[in-house]
Short mmCIF file of C-alpha atoms in Angstrom, two decimals:
data_model
loop_
_atom_site.label_atom_id
_atom_site.label_comp_id
_atom_site.label_asym_id
_atom_site.label_seq_id
_atom_site.Cartn_x
_atom_site.Cartn_y
_atom_site.Cartn_z
CA MET J 1 -56.86 145.00 45.33
CA ARG J 2 -56.56 141.40 46.53
CA ALA J 3 -58.64 138.30 46.29
CA SER J 4 -58.60 137.27 49.94
CA ARG J 5 -56.31 136.46 52.78
CA SER J 6 -56.23 132.84 51.77
CA GLY J 7 -55.80 133.69 48.09
CA ASN J 8 -59.03 132.03 46.88
CA ILE J 9 -62.17 134.11 47.16
CA TRP J 10 -64.21 131.77 44.98
CA GLN J 11 -64.51 128.97 47.52
CA TYR J 12 -66.32 131.31 49.93
CA VAL J 13 -68.80 132.86 47.47
CA ASP J 14 -72.47 131.91 47.88
CA TRP J 15 -72.96 130.15 44.55
CA THR J 16 -76.61 129.41 45.27
CA THR J 17 -77.40 133.13 45.26
CA ILE J 18 -75.33 133.66 42.12
CA GLY J 19 -77.25 130.82 40.47
CA LEU J 20 -80.57 132.47 41.31
CA PHE J 21 -79.19 135.78 40.03
CA LEU J 22 -78.15 134.21 36.71
CA LEU J 23 -81.51 132.46 36.38
CA LEU J 24 -83.44 135.70 36.91
CA VAL J 25 -81.19 137.66 34.56
CA PHE J 26 -81.41 135.02 31.83
CA PHE J 27 -85.18 134.64 32.06
CA GLY J 28 -85.56 138.41 32.21
CA TRP J 29 -83.48 138.73 29.04
CA LEU J 30 -85.70 136.18 27.25
CA ASN J 31 -88.79 138.15 28.24
CA ILE J 32 -87.28 141.45 27.12
CA TYR J 33 -86.76 139.79 23.75
CA GLY J 34 -90.34 138.55 23.83
CA ALA J 35 -91.70 141.96 24.76
CA SER J 36 -89.72 143.85 22.11
CA TYR J 37 -89.87 141.14 19.45
CA THR J 38 -91.02 142.09 15.95
CA PHE J 39 -92.03 139.56 13.33
CA ASP J 40 -89.22 140.52 10.95
CA GLN J 41 -86.57 140.14 13.66
CA THR J 42 -84.27 137.13 13.33
CA SER J 43 -81.90 137.14 16.31
CA ILE J 44 -81.98 137.81 20.03
CA PHE J 45 -78.49 139.29 19.57
CA ASP J 46 -79.74 141.98 17.17
CA PHE J 47 -78.14 145.06 18.74
CA SER J 48 -80.65 147.38 17.13
CA ASN J 49 -83.24 145.69 19.34
CA ARG J 50 -83.58 146.12 23.10
CA ALA J 51 -82.78 142.48 23.76
CA GLY J 52 -79.43 142.88 22.01
CA LYS J 53 -78.71 146.04 23.96
CA GLN J 54 -79.70 144.32 27.20
CA PHE J 55 -77.23 141.53 26.42
CA THR J 56 -74.49 144.18 26.43
CA TRP J 57 -75.67 145.43 29.81
CA ILE J 58 -75.76 141.83 31.11
CA MET J 59 -72.17 141.21 30.03
CA GLY J 60 -71.21 144.45 31.74
CA SER J 61 -73.00 143.40 34.93
CA LEU J 62 -71.17 140.05 34.98
CA ILE J 63 -67.83 141.82 34.63
CA MET J 64 -68.91 144.24 37.37
CA GLY J 65 -69.83 141.32 39.62
CA ILE J 66 -66.42 139.68 39.19
CA VAL J 67 -64.62 142.96 39.92
CA LEU J 68 -66.74 143.57 43.02
CA LEU J 69 -65.88 140.12 44.34
CA LEU J 70 -62.16 140.71 43.84
CA ILE J 71 -62.07 144.01 45.75
CA ASP J 72 -60.92 143.84 49.37
CA TYR J 73 -64.08 143.77 51.48
CA LYS J 74 -62.75 146.48 53.81
CA THR J 75 -62.83 148.96 50.92
CA TYR J 76 -66.63 149.14 51.02
CA ASP J 77 -66.62 150.16 54.68
CA VAL J 78 -63.74 152.62 54.34
CA LEU J 79 -65.24 154.46 51.35
CA ALA J 80 -68.90 154.45 52.50
CA TYR J 81 -69.04 158.06 53.77
CA VAL J 82 -66.94 159.39 50.90
CA ALA J 83 -69.17 157.62 48.39
CA TYR J 84 -72.26 159.03 50.15
CA GLY J 85 -70.98 162.60 49.82
CA ALA J 86 -70.07 162.07 46.16
CA MET J 87 -73.50 160.55 45.55
CA LEU J 88 -75.30 163.57 47.03
CA LEU J 89 -73.24 165.88 44.83
CA LEU J 90 -74.06 163.81 41.74
CA LEU J 91 -77.77 163.74 42.61
CA LEU J 92 -77.76 167.52 43.04
CA VAL J 93 -76.13 168.22 39.67
CA THR J 94 -78.13 165.58 37.77
CA PRO J 95 -81.19 167.83 37.14
CA PHE J 96 -78.90 170.42 35.53
CA LEU J 97 -77.29 167.84 33.25
CA ALA J 98 -80.31 165.66 32.52
CA HIS J 99 -82.80 165.87 29.69
CA ASP J 100 -86.53 165.89 30.39
CA ILE J 101 -87.75 162.31 29.89
CA LYS J 102 -91.49 162.02 30.54
CA GLY J 103 -91.29 164.73 33.20
CA SER J 104 -88.30 163.18 34.95
CA MET J 105 -84.93 164.94 35.24
CA SER J 106 -82.98 161.93 36.49
CA TRP J 107 -81.15 160.62 33.41
CA ILE J 108 -77.64 161.67 32.40
CA SER J 109 -76.63 161.13 28.77
CA LEU J 110 -73.12 159.75 28.24
CA GLY J 111 -72.95 159.55 24.47
CA PRO J 112 -75.27 156.75 23.32
CA VAL J 113 -75.83 155.62 26.92
CA ASN J 114 -78.27 157.02 29.49
CA LEU J 115 -77.58 156.39 33.17
CA GLN J 116 -79.80 157.09 36.17
CA PRO J 117 -77.72 157.92 39.28
CA ALA J 118 -80.71 157.28 41.56
CA GLU J 119 -80.41 153.54 40.83
CA PHE J 120 -76.88 153.47 42.28
CA ALA J 121 -77.77 155.74 45.21
CA LYS J 122 -79.68 152.91 46.91
CA CYS J 123 -76.53 150.82 47.23
CA ILE J 124 -74.45 153.70 48.57
CA VAL J 125 -77.11 154.63 51.13
CA ALA J 126 -77.29 150.98 52.22
CA LEU J 127 -73.51 150.91 52.76
CA THR J 128 -73.63 154.21 54.67
CA ILE J 129 -76.51 153.06 56.89
CA ALA J 130 -74.65 149.81 57.58
CA LYS J 131 -71.46 151.66 58.51
CA TYR J 132 -73.23 154.13 60.82
CA MET J 133 -75.62 151.72 62.54
CA GLY J 134 -73.07 148.90 62.67
CA ARG J 135 -70.83 150.70 65.16
CA TYR J 136 -70.17 148.77 68.34
CA GLU J 137 -71.70 151.41 70.60
CA TYR J 138 -74.79 152.04 68.46
CA LYS J 139 -78.17 150.91 69.82
CA ILE J 140 -81.72 152.00 69.10
CA ARG J 141 -82.87 153.10 72.54
CA SER J 142 -85.11 156.04 71.63
CA TRP J 143 -86.23 158.10 68.66
CA ARG J 144 -83.07 160.22 68.96
CA ASP J 145 -80.98 157.26 67.80
CA LEU J 146 -82.95 157.21 64.53
CA VAL J 147 -82.53 160.88 63.64
CA ILE J 148 -79.29 160.48 61.69
CA PRO J 149 -80.37 157.27 59.90
CA PHE J 150 -83.59 159.00 58.84
CA VAL J 151 -81.54 161.96 57.58
CA LEU J 152 -79.23 159.62 55.66
CA ILE J 153 -82.14 158.12 53.75
CA GLY J 154 -84.30 161.26 53.67
CA VAL J 155 -81.86 163.69 52.01
CA PRO J 156 -81.25 161.66 48.82
CA ALA J 157 -84.93 160.70 48.68
CA LEU J 158 -85.98 164.36 48.78
CA ILE J 159 -83.42 165.32 46.13
CA ILE J 160 -84.67 162.56 43.84
CA MET J 161 -88.33 163.40 44.44
CA VAL J 162 -88.21 167.20 44.38
CA LEU J 163 -85.32 168.09 42.08
CA GLN J 164 -85.32 165.09 39.77
CA LYS J 165 -89.11 164.61 39.88
CA GLU J 166 -88.69 160.84 40.15
CA THR J 167 -91.25 159.76 42.75
CA GLY J 168 -90.89 156.01 42.21
CA SER J 169 -87.14 155.93 42.85
CA ALA J 170 -87.56 158.14 45.93
CA LEU J 171 -90.22 155.88 47.46
CA VAL J 172 -87.82 152.92 47.33
CA PHE J 173 -85.91 154.47 50.23
CA ALA J 174 -88.90 153.66 52.44
CA ALA J 175 -87.65 150.06 52.28
CA PHE J 176 -85.01 150.99 54.88
CA LEU J 177 -87.78 151.25 57.50
CA LEU J 178 -87.94 147.45 57.47
CA VAL J 179 -84.22 147.37 58.29
CA PHE J 180 -84.68 149.80 61.18
CA TYR J 181 -87.54 147.66 62.49
CA ARG J 182 -85.31 144.57 62.40
CA LEU J 183 -82.69 146.46 64.44
CA GLY J 184 -85.09 147.41 67.20
CA MET J 185 -87.11 150.36 65.95
CA SER J 186 -90.53 150.45 67.56
CA GLY J 187 -93.27 148.89 65.50
CA TYR J 188 -95.27 152.03 66.17
CA VAL J 189 -93.25 153.81 63.50
CA LEU J 190 -94.43 151.35 60.84
CA TRP J 191 -97.90 151.56 62.31
CA VAL J 192 -97.84 155.36 61.97
CA GLY J 193 -96.87 154.95 58.31
CA VAL J 194 -99.81 152.62 57.69
CA ALA J 195 -102.16 155.02 59.47
CA ALA J 196 -100.86 157.95 57.40
CA VAL J 197 -101.53 156.07 54.17
CA ALA J 198 -105.02 155.06 55.36
CA LEU J 199 -105.90 158.65 56.30
CA PHE J 200 -104.57 159.96 52.99
CA ILE J 201 -106.57 157.48 50.93
CA THR J 202 -109.73 157.99 52.98
CA SER J 203 -109.60 161.78 52.86
CA ILE J 204 -108.85 161.83 49.13
CA ARG J 205 -111.29 159.11 48.09
CA TRP J 206 -114.30 160.20 50.12
CA GLY J 207 -113.38 163.74 51.17
CA ALA J 208 -115.63 165.37 48.57
CA ILE J 209 -118.64 163.13 49.21
CA PRO J 210 -121.21 164.91 51.45
CA LEU J 211 -122.89 163.17 54.35
CA PRO J 212 -126.51 162.14 53.74
CA LEU J 213 -127.40 163.81 57.06
CA GLY J 214 -126.11 167.13 58.37
CA ASN J 215 -123.08 169.05 57.12
CA GLY J 216 -119.73 167.44 56.51
CA SER J 217 -118.00 164.89 54.31
CA VAL J 218 -117.84 161.12 54.46
CA GLY J 219 -114.03 161.19 54.21
CA MET J 220 -113.48 163.58 57.11
CA LEU J 221 -115.92 161.74 59.37
CA ALA J 222 -114.27 158.40 58.54
CA CYS J 223 -110.81 159.82 59.33
CA MET J 224 -111.96 161.20 62.66
CA LEU J 225 -113.66 157.91 63.57
CA LEU J 226 -110.40 156.12 62.79
CA LEU J 227 -108.46 158.49 65.06
CA THR J 228 -111.10 158.03 67.76
CA ALA J 229 -110.69 154.26 67.61
CA ILE J 230 -106.89 154.61 67.78
CA GLU J 231 -107.03 156.82 70.86
CA ILE J 232 -109.44 154.53 72.71
CA TYR J 233 -107.36 151.48 71.82
CA PHE J 234 -104.11 152.89 73.17
CA VAL J 235 -105.64 154.32 76.33
CA CYS J 236 -107.18 150.97 77.18
CA LYS J 237 -104.10 149.03 76.10
CA GLU J 238 -101.83 150.99 78.45
CA HIS J 239 -104.36 151.32 81.25
CA ARG J 240 -105.65 147.72 80.96
CA MET J 241 -109.18 148.43 82.20
CA ARG J 242 -111.98 146.99 80.07
CA TRP J 243 -114.62 149.07 81.76
CA GLN J 244 -112.81 152.20 80.61
CA ALA J 245 -113.06 151.07 76.99
CA LEU J 246 -116.80 150.50 77.39
CA ILE J 247 -117.28 153.93 78.94
CA LEU J 248 -115.31 155.72 76.21
CA ILE J 249 -116.99 153.85 73.36
CA GLY J 250 -120.39 154.36 74.93
CA SER J 251 -119.76 158.08 75.41
CA VAL J 252 -118.80 158.52 71.75
CA ILE J 253 -121.89 156.61 70.61
CA VAL J 254 -124.15 158.72 72.86
CA ILE J 255 -122.67 161.99 71.54
CA TYR J 256 -123.23 160.97 67.92
CA ALA J 257 -126.73 159.71 68.73
CA ILE J 258 -127.68 163.05 70.34
CA CYS J 259 -126.28 164.92 67.34
CA LEU J 260 -128.32 162.75 64.95
CA ILE J 261 -131.48 163.49 66.92
CA ILE J 262 -130.80 167.23 66.97
CA ASN J 263 -130.04 167.02 63.24
CA ILE J 264 -133.73 166.29 62.64
CA TRP J 265 -134.46 169.95 63.39
CA VAL J 266 -131.05 171.66 62.96
CA SER J 267 -128.35 170.66 60.52
CA MET J 268 -125.31 169.58 62.54
CA PRO J 269 -121.65 170.23 61.49
CA PHE J 270 -120.40 166.65 61.85
CA ASN J 271 -116.89 167.50 60.67
CA TRP J 272 -116.42 169.84 63.61
CA ILE J 273 -118.20 167.52 66.03
CA SER J 274 -115.99 164.56 65.08
CA MET J 275 -112.86 166.71 65.38
CA GLY J 276 -114.05 167.93 68.78
CA ILE J 277 -114.40 164.33 69.97
CA VAL J 278 -110.86 163.53 68.80
CA ILE J 279 -109.48 166.61 70.57
CA ALA J 280 -111.40 165.78 73.77
CA LEU J 281 -110.05 162.22 73.74
CA ALA J 282 -106.56 163.58 73.10
CA LEU J 283 -106.81 165.78 76.19
CA TYR J 284 -108.12 162.84 78.21
CA THR J 285 -105.22 160.71 76.90
CA LEU J 286 -102.80 163.42 78.01
CA PHE J 287 -104.36 163.47 81.47
CA VAL J 288 -104.10 159.66 81.78
CA SER J 289 -100.47 159.72 80.61
CA VAL J 290 -99.50 162.21 83.31
CA TYR J 291 -101.68 160.85 86.12
CA TRP J 292 -100.76 157.19 85.61
CA ARG J 293 -97.25 157.95 84.29
CA LYS J 294 -97.94 156.24 80.97
CA TYR J 295 -95.77 158.61 78.98
CA ILE J 296 -96.16 156.66 75.73
CA LEU J 297 -99.66 158.12 75.64
CA ILE J 298 -98.19 161.59 75.20
CA LEU J 299 -97.01 160.43 71.78
CA VAL J 300 -100.54 159.18 71.07
CA THR J 301 -101.87 162.63 71.94
CA VAL J 302 -99.36 164.35 69.68
CA PHE J 303 -100.10 161.85 66.91
CA SER J 304 -103.86 162.40 67.15
CA LEU J 305 -103.65 166.18 67.10
CA GLY J 306 -101.08 166.08 64.31
CA CYS J 307 -103.31 163.80 62.23
CA ILE J 308 -106.11 166.36 62.34
CA GLY J 309 -103.85 168.85 60.59
CA TYR J 310 -102.44 166.13 58.34
CA THR J 311 -105.91 165.10 57.21
CA HIS J 312 -106.71 168.68 56.20
CA ALA J 313 -103.33 168.95 54.44
CA CYS J 314 -103.91 165.84 52.32
CA ASP J 315 -106.08 167.72 49.86
CA PHE J 316 -103.41 170.41 49.44
CA VAL J 317 -100.71 167.79 48.86
CA PHE J 318 -102.91 165.92 46.41
CA THR J 319 -103.92 168.95 44.36
CA ARG J 320 -100.82 171.17 44.64
CA VAL J 321 -97.78 168.95 45.29
CA LEU J 322 -98.40 165.85 43.19
CA GLN J 323 -97.93 166.10 39.44
CA PRO J 324 -101.08 165.91 37.26
CA HIS J 325 -100.21 162.44 35.92
CA GLN J 326 -99.65 161.20 39.48
CA ARG J 327 -103.03 162.55 40.61
CA ILE J 328 -104.82 160.91 37.71
CA ARG J 329 -103.15 157.55 38.41
CA ILE J 330 -104.27 157.67 42.05
CA GLU J 331 -107.79 158.73 41.08
CA VAL J 332 -108.06 155.85 38.61
CA LEU J 333 -106.70 153.35 41.15
CA LEU J 334 -109.15 154.53 43.84
CA GLY J 335 -112.07 154.44 41.42
CA MET J 336 -112.58 158.21 41.48
CA LYS J 337 -112.24 158.44 37.70
CA GLU J 338 -112.61 156.16 34.72
CA ASP J 339 -109.88 156.81 32.19
CA PRO J 340 -109.42 153.63 30.14
CA ALA J 341 -107.78 155.51 27.27
CA GLY J 342 -105.55 157.67 29.47
CA ALA J 343 -104.08 157.07 32.92
CA GLY J 344 -105.78 153.68 33.24
CA TYR J 345 -104.69 152.48 29.82
CA ASN J 346 -101.42 150.84 30.89
CA VAL J 347 -102.98 148.87 33.73
CA ASN J 348 -106.04 147.84 31.70
CA GLN J 349 -103.91 146.56 28.84
CA ALA J 350 -101.57 144.80 31.27
CA ARG J 351 -104.53 143.05 32.87
CA ILE J 352 -105.85 142.02 29.46
CA ALA J 353 -102.42 140.66 28.52
CA ILE J 354 -102.04 138.68 31.75
CA GLY J 355 -105.62 137.40 31.59
CA SER J 356 -105.23 136.28 27.98
CA GLY J 357 -102.33 134.04 29.02
CA ARG J 358 -104.71 131.89 31.06
CA PHE J 359 -103.14 128.91 32.85
CA PHE J 360 -100.25 127.82 30.63
CA GLY J 361 -99.78 130.94 28.49
CA LYS J 362 -99.86 131.46 24.73
CA GLY J 363 -96.30 130.33 24.27
CA TYR J 364 -92.98 132.11 23.96
CA LEU J 365 -93.04 134.89 21.32
CA LYS J 366 -96.74 134.18 20.68
CA GLY J 367 -98.31 136.88 22.82
CA THR J 368 -100.68 139.07 20.82
CA GLN J 369 -101.09 141.96 23.24
CA THR J 370 -97.35 142.44 23.57
CA LYS J 371 -96.46 141.74 19.94
CA LEU J 372 -98.98 144.32 18.76
CA GLN J 373 -97.61 146.85 21.27
CA PHE J 374 -100.89 147.31 23.13
CA VAL J 375 -99.08 147.53 26.49
CA PRO J 376 -96.89 150.65 26.89
CA GLU J 377 -93.53 150.14 28.63
CA GLN J 378 -94.01 146.38 28.25
CA ASP J 379 -90.28 145.66 28.35
CA THR J 380 -89.50 147.98 31.27
CA ASP J 381 -91.96 148.75 34.08
CA PHE J 382 -94.67 146.39 32.73
CA ILE J 383 -92.42 143.46 31.83
CA PHE J 384 -94.41 141.15 34.14
CA CYS J 385 -97.41 141.30 31.80
CA THR J 386 -95.25 139.65 29.12
CA VAL J 387 -94.55 136.82 31.55
CA GLY J 388 -98.26 136.44 32.27
CA GLU J 389 -99.31 136.41 28.61
CA GLU J 390 -96.64 134.12 27.19
CA TRP J 391 -95.99 131.84 30.18
CA GLY J 392 -99.42 132.01 31.82
CA PHE J 393 -100.35 131.55 35.46
CA VAL J 394 -97.88 128.69 35.86
CA GLY J 395 -94.97 130.74 34.51
CA SER J 396 -95.92 133.77 36.61
CA ILE J 397 -96.06 131.70 39.78
CA GLY J 398 -92.74 130.12 38.82
CA VAL J 399 -91.09 133.53 38.50
CA LEU J 400 -92.52 134.67 41.82
CA LEU J 401 -91.28 131.48 43.49
CA VAL J 402 -87.76 132.09 42.19
CA TYR J 403 -87.95 135.61 43.63
CA LEU J 404 -89.19 134.13 46.90
CA PHE J 405 -86.24 131.73 47.09
CA PHE J 406 -83.92 134.61 46.21
CA LEU J 407 -85.29 136.80 49.01
CA LEU J 408 -85.20 133.97 51.53
CA ARG J 409 -81.58 133.34 50.58
CA LEU J 410 -80.75 137.00 51.19
CA ILE J 411 -82.40 136.81 54.62
CA GLU J 412 -80.44 133.64 55.39
CA ILE J 413 -77.23 135.45 54.40
CA ALA J 414 -78.19 138.33 56.68
CA GLU J 415 -78.91 136.09 59.66
CA ARG J 416 -75.62 134.21 59.48
CA GLN J 417 -73.45 137.31 59.67
CA ARG J 418 -71.30 137.93 62.72
CA ASN J 419 -70.48 141.44 61.65
CA ILE J 420 -73.38 143.77 62.47
CA SER J 421 -72.59 146.13 59.58
CA THR J 422 -72.78 143.29 57.06
CA MET J 423 -76.03 142.06 58.59
CA ILE J 424 -77.55 145.55 58.26
CA TYR J 425 -76.37 145.82 54.66
CA ALA J 426 -77.79 142.37 53.86
CA TYR J 427 -81.19 143.29 55.28
CA SER J 428 -81.05 146.56 53.32
CA VAL J 429 -80.48 144.62 50.10
CA ALA J 430 -83.30 142.20 50.87
CA SER J 431 -85.68 145.06 51.73
CA ILE J 432 -84.90 146.95 48.52
CA PHE J 433 -85.49 143.86 46.37
CA LEU J 434 -88.71 143.09 48.24
CA PHE J 435 -89.96 146.66 47.79
CA HIS J 436 -89.23 146.64 44.05
CA LEU J 437 -90.88 143.26 43.55
CA THR J 438 -94.01 144.10 45.56
CA ILE J 439 -94.58 147.53 44.02
CA ASN J 440 -93.86 146.47 40.43
CA VAL J 441 -96.07 143.37 40.44
CA GLY J 442 -98.80 145.17 42.39
CA MET J 443 -98.64 148.03 39.88
CA VAL J 444 -98.98 145.71 36.88
CA LEU J 445 -101.94 143.91 38.48
CA GLY J 446 -103.64 147.24 39.24
CA LEU J 447 -103.41 146.78 43.00
CA LEU J 448 -101.05 149.74 43.51
CA PRO J 449 -100.58 153.11 41.78
CA VAL J 450 -98.36 153.23 38.70
CA ILE J 451 -95.18 154.86 40.01
CA GLY J 452 -92.68 153.40 37.57
CA ILE J 453 -90.03 151.27 39.26
CA PRO J 454 -88.33 148.33 37.53
CA LEU J 455 -88.70 144.63 38.26
CA PRO J 456 -85.25 143.45 39.46
CA PHE J 457 -83.20 141.72 36.73
CA PHE J 458 -86.23 141.60 34.41
CA SER J 459 -86.93 145.16 33.28
CA TYR J 460 -84.93 146.52 30.38
CA GLY J 461 -82.31 149.08 31.34
CA GLY J 462 -78.65 149.22 32.18
CA SER J 463 -78.95 151.51 35.19
CA SER J 464 -81.39 149.26 37.03
CA LEU J 465 -79.51 146.06 36.14
CA TRP J 466 -76.16 147.50 37.20
CA GLY J 467 -77.69 149.03 40.33
CA PHE J 468 -79.12 145.67 41.43
CA THR J 469 -75.87 143.92 40.50
CA LEU J 470 -73.93 146.41 42.61
CA LEU J 471 -76.23 145.79 45.58
CA LEU J 472 -76.03 142.02 45.32
CA PHE J 473 -72.36 141.42 44.60
CA ILE J 474 -71.12 143.76 47.30
CA LEU J 475 -73.23 141.68 49.68
CA LEU J 476 -71.74 138.46 48.31
CA ARG J 477 -68.23 139.89 48.80
CA LEU J 478 -68.98 140.89 52.39
CA ASP J 479 -70.55 137.49 53.05
CA ALA J 480 -67.45 135.73 51.66
CA ALA J 481 -65.33 137.78 54.07
CA ARG J 482 -67.17 136.07 56.93
CA MET J 483 -65.56 132.76 56.01
CA GLU J 484 -62.17 134.39 55.42
CA GLN J 485 -62.23 135.78 58.95
CA LEU J 486 -62.98 132.34 60.42
CA ARG J 487 -59.80 130.85 58.96
#
């Protein structure tokens, strides 16, 4: 272990980022105290209270940060693959060692302390991705170049989701797609992800609603119309002939119009008709791709045909794969069910707490919703509602602005790197923080399903705090090495 080649690592550390880190940790600690505060409690350092326990975790994270900065930066690159293998082994054995906590098998008990290995897996995967994709000869030229990176993030994600039954932590690995996009991955991959989510929501939300005319469902017809629009768009985009778009759109309209007229006398199976149109357009797209040598359209054809099967599989995934509490949360979010005392209780109470804070908030330790424990998990996953109630709209915007500055600083660190591996790792860190922030705040506001992931540096818990500290301070050490190498 050594400080640096010049003997003084501290002059190269990005103190602005450390300052933002300390600010978020300190304010998060105050809000944990506010969320867990009881009227007979006298001190924030009461170790029987969560705020006192979090203080211990904070001290541990500061020590961890110092140690990470003192380690030779080359160590992180050398041990990346070894750490990845050890992480997979730990993730595999975790379900056999863990206790069932609210359906999750992801927590290992070490005496009085519970640790969640999945929180540390994100950092190790980021280091591994950076090492693999940062090689001099590596370039994203085709989908084949992304196979191994997708495997590197997919294997731990599947273990966490399937064996540990921790969906929220597994979904965080999707943040690496933003990194791949920055490195040259086609935007179509992200576009496919958005389309998959749209088809899933549409088929689930309106799949059981019958059409007012003929046979079929609103959800299936909407999905097929979406696929029809996608096919026409890409054919015309690659072929660049406006008249072709008019002909295709007109043909689809005429077919549906004829079917509606026939439906006056004979009930028409619109599900099958809409699927037939998608298949016909897929075959036409295939013909255009071969005739005009627009081979990208072959992927559009495969995508369209695959989405027909995917749309039919959504119901199976929703009813058979997802856990009951996950289904209910999605149904409540999509307005399919009203469950104010059950699955929708957390979000409803969080909204009430945030709304009651109004513009300037009720004041620190004066929140009624949180003090009376109306909001479940108010010091962990729903910590942001405490901010909204006690600090109001102004305080909430202030916290989000600090996060914004923090994320922009991480991006700035990423962009100034000369080492490709460090740049990839920096973007991985920024993407993970962005994903956590977006999902957690969106979840509390009722804009996204409740999947249970912590708000960085705010939510109570040693595993999450140490996991985020590990991510950040390894980045700061690698960034400091940039200046060492310039000397």
